[in-house]
XYZ file of C-alpha atoms in Angstrom:
555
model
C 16.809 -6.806 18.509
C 18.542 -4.570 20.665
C 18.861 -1.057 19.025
C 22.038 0.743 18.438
C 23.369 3.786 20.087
C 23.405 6.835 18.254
C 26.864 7.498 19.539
C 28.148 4.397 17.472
C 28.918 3.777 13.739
C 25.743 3.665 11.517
C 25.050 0.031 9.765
C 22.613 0.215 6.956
C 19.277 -2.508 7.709
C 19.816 -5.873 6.021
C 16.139 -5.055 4.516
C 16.964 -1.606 2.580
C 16.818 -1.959 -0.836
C 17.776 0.832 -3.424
C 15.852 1.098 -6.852
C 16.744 3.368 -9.524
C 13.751 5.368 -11.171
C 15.710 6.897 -14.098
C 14.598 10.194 -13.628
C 16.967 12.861 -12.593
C 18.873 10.135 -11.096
C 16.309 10.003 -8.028
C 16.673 6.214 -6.585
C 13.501 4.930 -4.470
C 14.588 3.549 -0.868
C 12.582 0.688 0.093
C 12.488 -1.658 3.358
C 10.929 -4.868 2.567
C 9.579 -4.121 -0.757
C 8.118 -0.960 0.913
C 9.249 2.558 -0.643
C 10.475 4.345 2.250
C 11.229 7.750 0.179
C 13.264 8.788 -3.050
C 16.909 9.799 -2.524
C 19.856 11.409 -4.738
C 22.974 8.821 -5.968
C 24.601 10.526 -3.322
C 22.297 9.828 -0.539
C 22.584 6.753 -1.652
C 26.542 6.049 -1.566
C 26.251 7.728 1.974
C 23.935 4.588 3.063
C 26.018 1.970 1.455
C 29.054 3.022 2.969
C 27.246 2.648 6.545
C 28.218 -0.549 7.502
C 29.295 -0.737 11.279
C 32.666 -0.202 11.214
C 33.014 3.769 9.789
C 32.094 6.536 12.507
C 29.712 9.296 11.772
C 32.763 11.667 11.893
C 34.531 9.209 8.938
C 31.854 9.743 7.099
C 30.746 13.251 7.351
C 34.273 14.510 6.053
C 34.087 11.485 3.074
C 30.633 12.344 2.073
C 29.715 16.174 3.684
C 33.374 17.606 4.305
C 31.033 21.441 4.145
C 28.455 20.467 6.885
C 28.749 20.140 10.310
C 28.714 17.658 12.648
C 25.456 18.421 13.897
C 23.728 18.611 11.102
C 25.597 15.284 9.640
C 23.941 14.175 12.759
C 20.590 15.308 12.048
C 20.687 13.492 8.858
C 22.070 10.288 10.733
C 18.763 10.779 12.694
C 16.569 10.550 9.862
C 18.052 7.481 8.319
C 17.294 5.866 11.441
C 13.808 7.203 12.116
C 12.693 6.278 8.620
C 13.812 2.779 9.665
C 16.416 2.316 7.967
C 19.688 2.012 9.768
C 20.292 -1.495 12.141
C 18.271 -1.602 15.470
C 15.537 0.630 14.348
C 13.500 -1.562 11.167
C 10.276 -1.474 11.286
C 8.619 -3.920 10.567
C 6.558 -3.699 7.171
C 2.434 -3.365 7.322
C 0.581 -6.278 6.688
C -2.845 -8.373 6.750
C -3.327 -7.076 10.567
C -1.644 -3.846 11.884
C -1.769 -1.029 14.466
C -1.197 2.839 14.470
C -0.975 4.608 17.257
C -2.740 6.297 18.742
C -6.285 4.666 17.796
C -6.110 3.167 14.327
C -6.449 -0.800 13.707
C -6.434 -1.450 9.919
C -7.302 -5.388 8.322
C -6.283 -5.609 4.873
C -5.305 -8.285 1.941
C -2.511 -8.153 0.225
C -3.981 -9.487 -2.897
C -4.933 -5.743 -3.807
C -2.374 -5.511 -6.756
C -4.141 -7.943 -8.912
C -7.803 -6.806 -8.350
C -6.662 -2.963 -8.977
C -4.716 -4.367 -12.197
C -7.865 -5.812 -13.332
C -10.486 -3.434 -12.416
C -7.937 -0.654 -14.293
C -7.997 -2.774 -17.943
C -11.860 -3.047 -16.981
C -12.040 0.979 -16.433
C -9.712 2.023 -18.901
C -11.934 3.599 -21.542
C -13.191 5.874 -19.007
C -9.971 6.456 -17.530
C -9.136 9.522 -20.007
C -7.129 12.256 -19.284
C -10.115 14.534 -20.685
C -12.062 13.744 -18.161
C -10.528 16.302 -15.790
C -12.163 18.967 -17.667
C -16.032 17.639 -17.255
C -15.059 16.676 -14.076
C -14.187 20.710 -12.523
C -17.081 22.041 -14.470
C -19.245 19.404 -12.528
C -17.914 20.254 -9.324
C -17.625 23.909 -10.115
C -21.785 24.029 -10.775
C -22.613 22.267 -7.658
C -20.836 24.061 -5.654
C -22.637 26.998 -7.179
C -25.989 25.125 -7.207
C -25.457 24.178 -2.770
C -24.387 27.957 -2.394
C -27.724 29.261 -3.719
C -29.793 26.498 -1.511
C -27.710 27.239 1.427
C -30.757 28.460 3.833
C -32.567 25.154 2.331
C -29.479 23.180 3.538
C -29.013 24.567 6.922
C -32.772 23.723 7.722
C -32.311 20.406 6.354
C -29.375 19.544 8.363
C -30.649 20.508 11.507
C -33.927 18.618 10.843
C -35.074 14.390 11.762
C -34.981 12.525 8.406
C -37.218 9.523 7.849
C -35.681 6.096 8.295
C -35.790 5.410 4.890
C -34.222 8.504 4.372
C -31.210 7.961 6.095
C -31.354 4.304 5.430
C -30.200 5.932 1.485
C -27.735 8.914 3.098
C -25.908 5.808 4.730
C -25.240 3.684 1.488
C -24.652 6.431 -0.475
C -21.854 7.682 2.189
C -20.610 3.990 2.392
C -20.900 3.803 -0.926
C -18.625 6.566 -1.968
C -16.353 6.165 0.721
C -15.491 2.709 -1.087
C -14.913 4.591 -4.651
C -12.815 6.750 -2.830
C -10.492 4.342 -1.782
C -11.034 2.835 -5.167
C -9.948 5.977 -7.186
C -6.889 5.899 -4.795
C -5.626 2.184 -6.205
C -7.058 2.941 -9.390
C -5.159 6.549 -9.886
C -1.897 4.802 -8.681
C -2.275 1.733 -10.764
C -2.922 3.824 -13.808
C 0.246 5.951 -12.868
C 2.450 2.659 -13.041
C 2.831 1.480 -9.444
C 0.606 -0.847 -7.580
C -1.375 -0.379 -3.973
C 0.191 -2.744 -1.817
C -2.693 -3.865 0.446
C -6.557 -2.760 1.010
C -9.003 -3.139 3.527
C -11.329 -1.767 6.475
C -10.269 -0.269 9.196
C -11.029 1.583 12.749
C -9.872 5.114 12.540
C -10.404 7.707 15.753
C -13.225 5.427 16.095
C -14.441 5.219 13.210
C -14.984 2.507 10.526
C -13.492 3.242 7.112
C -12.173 1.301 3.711
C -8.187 2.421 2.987
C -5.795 1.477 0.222
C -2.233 1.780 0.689
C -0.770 3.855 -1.709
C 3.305 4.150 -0.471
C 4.105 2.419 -3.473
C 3.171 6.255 -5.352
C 7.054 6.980 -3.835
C 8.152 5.313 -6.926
C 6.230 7.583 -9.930
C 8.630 9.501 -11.502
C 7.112 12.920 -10.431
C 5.774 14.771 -7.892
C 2.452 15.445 -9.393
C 1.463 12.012 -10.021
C 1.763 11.313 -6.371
C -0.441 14.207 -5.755
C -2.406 13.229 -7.912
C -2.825 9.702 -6.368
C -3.615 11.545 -3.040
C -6.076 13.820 -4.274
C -8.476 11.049 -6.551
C -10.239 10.066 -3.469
C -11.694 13.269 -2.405
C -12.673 14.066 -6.079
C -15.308 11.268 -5.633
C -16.885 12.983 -3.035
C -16.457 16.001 -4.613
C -18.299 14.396 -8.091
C -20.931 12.939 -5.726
C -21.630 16.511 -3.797
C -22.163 18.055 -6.603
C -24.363 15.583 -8.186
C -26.837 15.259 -4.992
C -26.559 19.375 -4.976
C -27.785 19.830 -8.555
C -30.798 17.364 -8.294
C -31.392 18.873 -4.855
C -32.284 22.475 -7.663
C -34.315 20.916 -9.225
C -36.346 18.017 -7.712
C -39.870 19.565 -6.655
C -40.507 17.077 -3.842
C -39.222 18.470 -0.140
C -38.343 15.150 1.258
C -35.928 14.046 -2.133
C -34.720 17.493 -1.536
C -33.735 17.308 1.863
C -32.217 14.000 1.626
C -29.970 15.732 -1.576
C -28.585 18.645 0.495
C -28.023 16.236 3.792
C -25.806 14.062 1.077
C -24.739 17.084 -0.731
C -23.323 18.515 2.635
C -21.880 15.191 4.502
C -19.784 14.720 1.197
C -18.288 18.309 0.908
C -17.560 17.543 4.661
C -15.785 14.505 3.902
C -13.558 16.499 1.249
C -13.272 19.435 3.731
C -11.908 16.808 6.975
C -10.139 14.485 4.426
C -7.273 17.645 3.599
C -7.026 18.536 6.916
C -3.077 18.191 6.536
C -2.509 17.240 10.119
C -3.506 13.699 10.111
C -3.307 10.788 8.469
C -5.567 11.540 5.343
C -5.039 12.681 1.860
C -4.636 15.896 2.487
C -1.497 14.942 4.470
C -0.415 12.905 2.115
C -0.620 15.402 -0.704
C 1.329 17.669 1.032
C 4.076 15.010 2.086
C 4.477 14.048 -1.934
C 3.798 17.736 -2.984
C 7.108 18.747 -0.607
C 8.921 15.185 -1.325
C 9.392 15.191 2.406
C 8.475 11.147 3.395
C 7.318 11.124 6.908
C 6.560 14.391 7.123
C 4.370 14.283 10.119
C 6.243 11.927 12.355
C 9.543 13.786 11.619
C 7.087 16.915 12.864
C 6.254 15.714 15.921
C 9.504 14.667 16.770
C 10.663 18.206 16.468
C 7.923 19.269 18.304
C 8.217 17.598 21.383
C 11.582 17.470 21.407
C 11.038 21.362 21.604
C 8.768 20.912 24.048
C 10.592 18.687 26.191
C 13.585 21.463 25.377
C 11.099 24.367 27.132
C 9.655 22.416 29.829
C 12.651 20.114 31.384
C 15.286 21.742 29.881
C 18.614 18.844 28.839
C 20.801 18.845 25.954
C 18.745 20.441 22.522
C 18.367 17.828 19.386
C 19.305 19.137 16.071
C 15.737 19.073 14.007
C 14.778 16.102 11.387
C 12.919 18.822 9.120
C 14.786 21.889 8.335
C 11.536 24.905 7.882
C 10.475 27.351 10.055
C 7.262 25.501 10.443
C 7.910 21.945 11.952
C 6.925 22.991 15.663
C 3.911 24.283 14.880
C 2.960 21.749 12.155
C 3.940 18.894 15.242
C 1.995 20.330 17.502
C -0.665 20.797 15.306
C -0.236 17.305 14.117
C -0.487 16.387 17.565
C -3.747 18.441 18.829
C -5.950 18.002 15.930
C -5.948 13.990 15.927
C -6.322 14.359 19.359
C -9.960 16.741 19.004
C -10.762 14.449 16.471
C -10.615 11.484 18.854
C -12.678 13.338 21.432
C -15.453 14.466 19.011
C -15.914 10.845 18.180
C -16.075 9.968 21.745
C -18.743 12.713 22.104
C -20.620 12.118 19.045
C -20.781 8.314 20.171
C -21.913 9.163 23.645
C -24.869 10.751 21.907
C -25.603 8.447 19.464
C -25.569 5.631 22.495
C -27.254 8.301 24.570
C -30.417 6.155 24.826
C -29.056 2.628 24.161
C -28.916 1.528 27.795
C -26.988 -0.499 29.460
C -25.472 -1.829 26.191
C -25.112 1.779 24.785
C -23.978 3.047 28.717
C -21.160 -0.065 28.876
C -19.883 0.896 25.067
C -19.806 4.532 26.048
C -17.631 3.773 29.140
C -16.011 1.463 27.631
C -14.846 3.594 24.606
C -13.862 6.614 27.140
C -11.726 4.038 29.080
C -9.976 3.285 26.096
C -9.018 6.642 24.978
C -8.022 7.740 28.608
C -5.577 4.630 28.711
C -4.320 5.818 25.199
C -3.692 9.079 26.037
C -2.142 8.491 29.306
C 0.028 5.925 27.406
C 1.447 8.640 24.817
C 1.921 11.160 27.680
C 4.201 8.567 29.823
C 5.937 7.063 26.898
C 6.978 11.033 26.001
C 7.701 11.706 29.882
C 10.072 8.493 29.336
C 11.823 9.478 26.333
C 12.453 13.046 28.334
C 14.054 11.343 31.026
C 16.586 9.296 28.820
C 17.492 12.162 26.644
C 18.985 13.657 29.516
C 17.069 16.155 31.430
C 17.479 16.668 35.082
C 15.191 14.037 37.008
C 14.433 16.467 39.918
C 13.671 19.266 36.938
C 10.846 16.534 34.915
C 9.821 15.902 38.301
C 9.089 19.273 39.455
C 7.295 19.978 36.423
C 5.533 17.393 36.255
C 3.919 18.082 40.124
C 3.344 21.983 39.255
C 1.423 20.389 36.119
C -0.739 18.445 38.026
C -1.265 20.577 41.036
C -2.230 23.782 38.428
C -4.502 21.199 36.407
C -6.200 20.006 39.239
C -6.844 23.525 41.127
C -8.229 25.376 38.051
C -10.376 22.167 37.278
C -11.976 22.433 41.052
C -11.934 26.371 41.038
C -13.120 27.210 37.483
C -17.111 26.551 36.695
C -18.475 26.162 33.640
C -22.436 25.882 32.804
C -23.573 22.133 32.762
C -27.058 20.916 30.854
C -28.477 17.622 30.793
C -30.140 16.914 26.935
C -33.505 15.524 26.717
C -36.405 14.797 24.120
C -39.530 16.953 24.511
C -42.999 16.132 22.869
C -46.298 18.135 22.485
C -49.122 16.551 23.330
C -52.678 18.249 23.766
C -50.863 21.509 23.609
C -48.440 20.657 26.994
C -44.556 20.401 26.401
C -43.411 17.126 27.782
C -39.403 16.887 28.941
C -39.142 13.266 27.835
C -36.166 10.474 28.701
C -35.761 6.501 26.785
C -37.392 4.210 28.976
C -33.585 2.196 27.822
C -31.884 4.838 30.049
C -32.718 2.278 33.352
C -34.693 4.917 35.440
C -35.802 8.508 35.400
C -33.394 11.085 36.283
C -34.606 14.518 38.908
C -35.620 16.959 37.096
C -34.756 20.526 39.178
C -37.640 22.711 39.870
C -37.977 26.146 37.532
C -35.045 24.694 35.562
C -34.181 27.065 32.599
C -34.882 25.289 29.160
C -33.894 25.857 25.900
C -35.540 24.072 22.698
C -33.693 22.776 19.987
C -34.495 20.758 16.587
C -32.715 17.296 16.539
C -31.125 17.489 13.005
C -29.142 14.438 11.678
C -26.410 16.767 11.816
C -26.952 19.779 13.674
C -29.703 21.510 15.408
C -30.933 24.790 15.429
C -32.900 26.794 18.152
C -36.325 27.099 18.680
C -37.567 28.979 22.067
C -36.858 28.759 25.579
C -39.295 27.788 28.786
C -39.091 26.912 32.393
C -39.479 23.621 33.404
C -41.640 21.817 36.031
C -41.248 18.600 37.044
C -43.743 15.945 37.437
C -44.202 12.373 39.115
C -42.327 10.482 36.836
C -44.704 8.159 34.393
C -43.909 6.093 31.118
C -45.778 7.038 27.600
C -45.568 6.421 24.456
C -43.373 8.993 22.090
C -42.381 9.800 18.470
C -38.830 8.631 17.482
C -37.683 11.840 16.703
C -38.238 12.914 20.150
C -35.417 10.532 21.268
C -33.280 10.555 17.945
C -33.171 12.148 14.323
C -34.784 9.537 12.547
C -38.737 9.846 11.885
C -40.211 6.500 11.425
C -43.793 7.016 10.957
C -46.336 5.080 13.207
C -43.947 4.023 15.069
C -43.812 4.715 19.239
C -41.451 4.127 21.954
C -41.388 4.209 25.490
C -40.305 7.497 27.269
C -39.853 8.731 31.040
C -41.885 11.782 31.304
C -39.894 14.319 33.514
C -42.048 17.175 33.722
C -43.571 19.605 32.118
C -42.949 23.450 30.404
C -43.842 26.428 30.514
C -42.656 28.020 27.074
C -41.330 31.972 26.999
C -43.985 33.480 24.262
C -43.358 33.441 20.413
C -41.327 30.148 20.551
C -42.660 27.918 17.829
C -41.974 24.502 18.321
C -42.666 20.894 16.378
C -44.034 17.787 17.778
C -40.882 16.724 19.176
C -37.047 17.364 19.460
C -34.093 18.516 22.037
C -34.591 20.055 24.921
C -31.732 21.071 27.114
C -32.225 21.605 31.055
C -29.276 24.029 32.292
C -28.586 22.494 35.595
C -26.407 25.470 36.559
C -22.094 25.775 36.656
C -20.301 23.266 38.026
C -16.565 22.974 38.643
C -14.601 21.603 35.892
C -13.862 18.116 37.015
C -17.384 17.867 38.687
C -19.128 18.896 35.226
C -16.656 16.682 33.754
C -17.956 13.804 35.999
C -21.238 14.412 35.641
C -21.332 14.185 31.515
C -18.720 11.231 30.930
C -19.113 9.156 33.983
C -22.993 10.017 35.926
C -24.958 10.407 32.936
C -23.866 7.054 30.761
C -23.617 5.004 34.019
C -27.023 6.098 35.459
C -28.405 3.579 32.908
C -26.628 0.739 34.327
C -28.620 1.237 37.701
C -31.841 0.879 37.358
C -35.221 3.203 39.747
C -35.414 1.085 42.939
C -39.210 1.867 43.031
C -39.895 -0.412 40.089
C -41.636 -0.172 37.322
C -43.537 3.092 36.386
C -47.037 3.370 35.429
C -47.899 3.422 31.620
C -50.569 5.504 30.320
C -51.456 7.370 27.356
C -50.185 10.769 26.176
C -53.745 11.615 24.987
C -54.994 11.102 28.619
C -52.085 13.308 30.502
């Protein structure tokens, strides 16, 4: 379908539907069965009387005779960026869908009956007295992790057994499906219905979702909230709950697994209201403000400032009228954006000795995000270019971009390290690489080192040394000296790179990180070197065969 022009008269979408709610006359707009937003009788006699034929100027004196014609314009625009003017539907989300930049999402849309169900099977529970147990929980853990925070730190940035984590992982998956649970359930119990539910792959990541638009027809603005904010108050409930038995358990290893649980769900509360993305803080906000596509209509101002600074052209009238839609764009724009990259990064590490399975799906994954990126950045270049600006203007600016991007990235240095596993054996530091990694890598003679613990979520120093290296040979290693998992009796092969000579009063375990600074690179080269040498040096394996094997206990 061939959009139409904003120059010519508005026709309302064949698909708009208009639903009265019977509360303070609101009406809910909805495209396809889909609430879009909630809108005033008077909105919606404006819509209706779009039908092709009346201009925008017709229209603005009939319906807003005391505005003027740019902002009758601006609202013109966000009729037709919330879909709902002729040449700009979109079409509704269903069983299979994509949302750019990086999120695939595979749902059923069955999800109405099973939350119907599960909520006459939950009811009892489902009391509005239950808020008040509920803070008090919540309040006491957070008291209870407070006092153990030392405890928690050194947990965090400490291996966990297998079995360990084996038990953080379902718990997290776990409660990450009663999240989206108390999501549908909240909104079912409100009187709407989720629409669909399912799995997806978000900034990398995989994750259950619900989809709760249909809250756009509850009668008030705190039972949408409300809708958004039920999902993090399961992993609020559940933080609490592994931080008070983390008090009082007496055994170290129950207690460390607690706080690691305790911690990774007040993270997940603490990311999920980041307002800037797609989560339920966003959405709590968006309901909170009764502003429907809040973040969208954000970034639309915001580039369209942006393109306004940079190329110059004709300035757009703003689809969000507060002082805060640039920055909230732009923020909207930058966080998802850090977010993808710290996936990228923590996946790079996590693959780190994977390879060539874990080297291809790190290069792989990079590839992908590059091509995304580059995709957003010429589709916005292209919408600059038609909304006017001078071609030899976007042009020039464009080149200076490049040419000031590519001389700091050559002239600026930055300090480059290469992460490795150590080990202790017979008193004798080890600088240890997986045997997976295809070959072993040079290791630069009187290279500064500093020691690190390999946490499941952070580490933590321990000393510094100098490194020697060593004819490369193969032994056999603790897990933990390669990843954060402890796994006891079991081995696994290792490069041995050299050897250290630790700085007094460093303490160190039996194994963990070691990073070798390999001095400052330029920009692009240090660049290279992380995201392209390192992960592809395991697809080529040592031309001088295999290494010999011997045991640690015999040097």
């Amino acid at each position: 379908m061939v959009a139409t022009s904003p120059g010519e008269p508005p026709e309302l979408a064949a698909s708009v539907r208009f639903e009265p709610t019977g509360v303070d006359g609101a009406i809910v707009i909805s495209v396809d069965g889909v609430p879009v937003s909630r809108a005033s009788s008077s909105t919606v006699d404006l819509l209706r009387s779009m039908d092709g034929r009346v201009s925008e100027a017709e229209l603005r004196v009939r319906f807003a005779p005391g505005h003027s014609s740019e902002a009758f314009a601006l609202l013109v625009r966000r009729f037709r960026a919330a879909g709902l003017l002729r040449g700009a539907e979109r079409r509704p989300a269903g069983r299979l869908t994509y949302r750019p930049p990086l999120t695939v999402q595979l749902a059923t849309l069955r999800a109405p009956g099973a939350f119907a169900r599960l909520e006459v099977l939950l009811r009892p529970l489902l009391r509005r007295g239950l808020l008040w147990p509920v803070g008090v929980l919540a309040l006491s853990g957070l008291i209870a992790l407070a006092l153990q925070a030392d405890v928690a730190a050194r947990a965090l940035t400490s291996p966990l057994p297998l079995a360990d984590v084996l038990v953080v992982a379902v718990v997290l998956v776990s409660s990450t499906l009663v999240h989206e649970l108390a999501h549908g359930l909240a909104l079912t119990r409100l009187g709407a219905r989720p629409r669909r539910a399912g799995v997806m792959l978000l900034y990398l990541t995989p994750a259950f979702f619900v989809d709760v638009t249909d809250a756009w027809r509850l009668p008030h603005r705190r039972g949408r909230v409300a809708v958004a904010l039920a999902g993090p108050a399961v992993h609020v409930v559940v933080a609490a709950v592994c931080a008070l038995i983390a008090a009082v358990v007496s055994d170290p290893a129950t207690r460390q697994t607690m706080l690691v649980l305790a911690c990774a769900c007040a993270g997940v509360v603490a990311v999920n209201l980041i307002p800037f993305v797609r989560f339920d803080g966003y959405i709590a906000l968006m309901s909170a403000l009764d502003e429907p596509d809040l973040r969208s209509r954000a970034i639309r101002d915001a580039t369209a400032a942006l393109r306004l600074g940079l190329f110059g052209g004709p300035a757009e009238p703003r689809l969000l009228a507060r002082r805060w839609t640039v920055p909230f764009g732009l923020a909207s724009i930058v966080v998802p954006a850090g977010l993808v990259l710290y996936a990228v990064a923590r996946l790079a590490a996590a693959l780190s000795g994977g390879g060539v399975i874990g080297a291809l799906a790190v290069l792989s994954v990079q590839l992908l995000v590059v091509a995304a990126l580059g995709a957003v950045v010429l589709s916005w270049l292209g919408s600059a270019l038609r909304s006017g600006v001078t071609r030899l203007r976007l042009v020039a600016v464009v080149v200076a971009a490049i040419t000031a991007t590519t001389v700091l990235g050559a002239v600026v240095s930055v300090p480059v390290t290469r992460a490795v596993g150590f080990v202790r054996v017979d008193g004798e530091v080890l600088l240890v690489e997986p045997v997976s990694n295809g070959s072993a890598p040079a290791l630069p003679d009187h290279a500064a080192v500093s020691f690190r613990t390999r946490g499941i979520v952070a580490d933590a120093a321990l000393g510094a040394g100098v490194a020697q290296p060593v004819i490369p040979r193969v032994i056999d290693a603790p897990t933990d000296a390669v990843a954060p998992i402890v796994v006891p009796g079991a081995r696994i092969p290792v490069f041995v790179l050299g050897t250290v000579r630790v700085d007094p009063g460093a303490s160190l375990p039996d194994a963990g990180i070691a990073r070798i600074d390999l001095g400052s690179r330029s920009i692009w080269e240090a660049m290279w070197f992380t995201n392209v040498w390192a992960p592809a040096s395991a697809l080529f394996p040592s031309p001088d065969g295999p290494l010999p094997h011997s045991d640690p206990k015999e040097g």
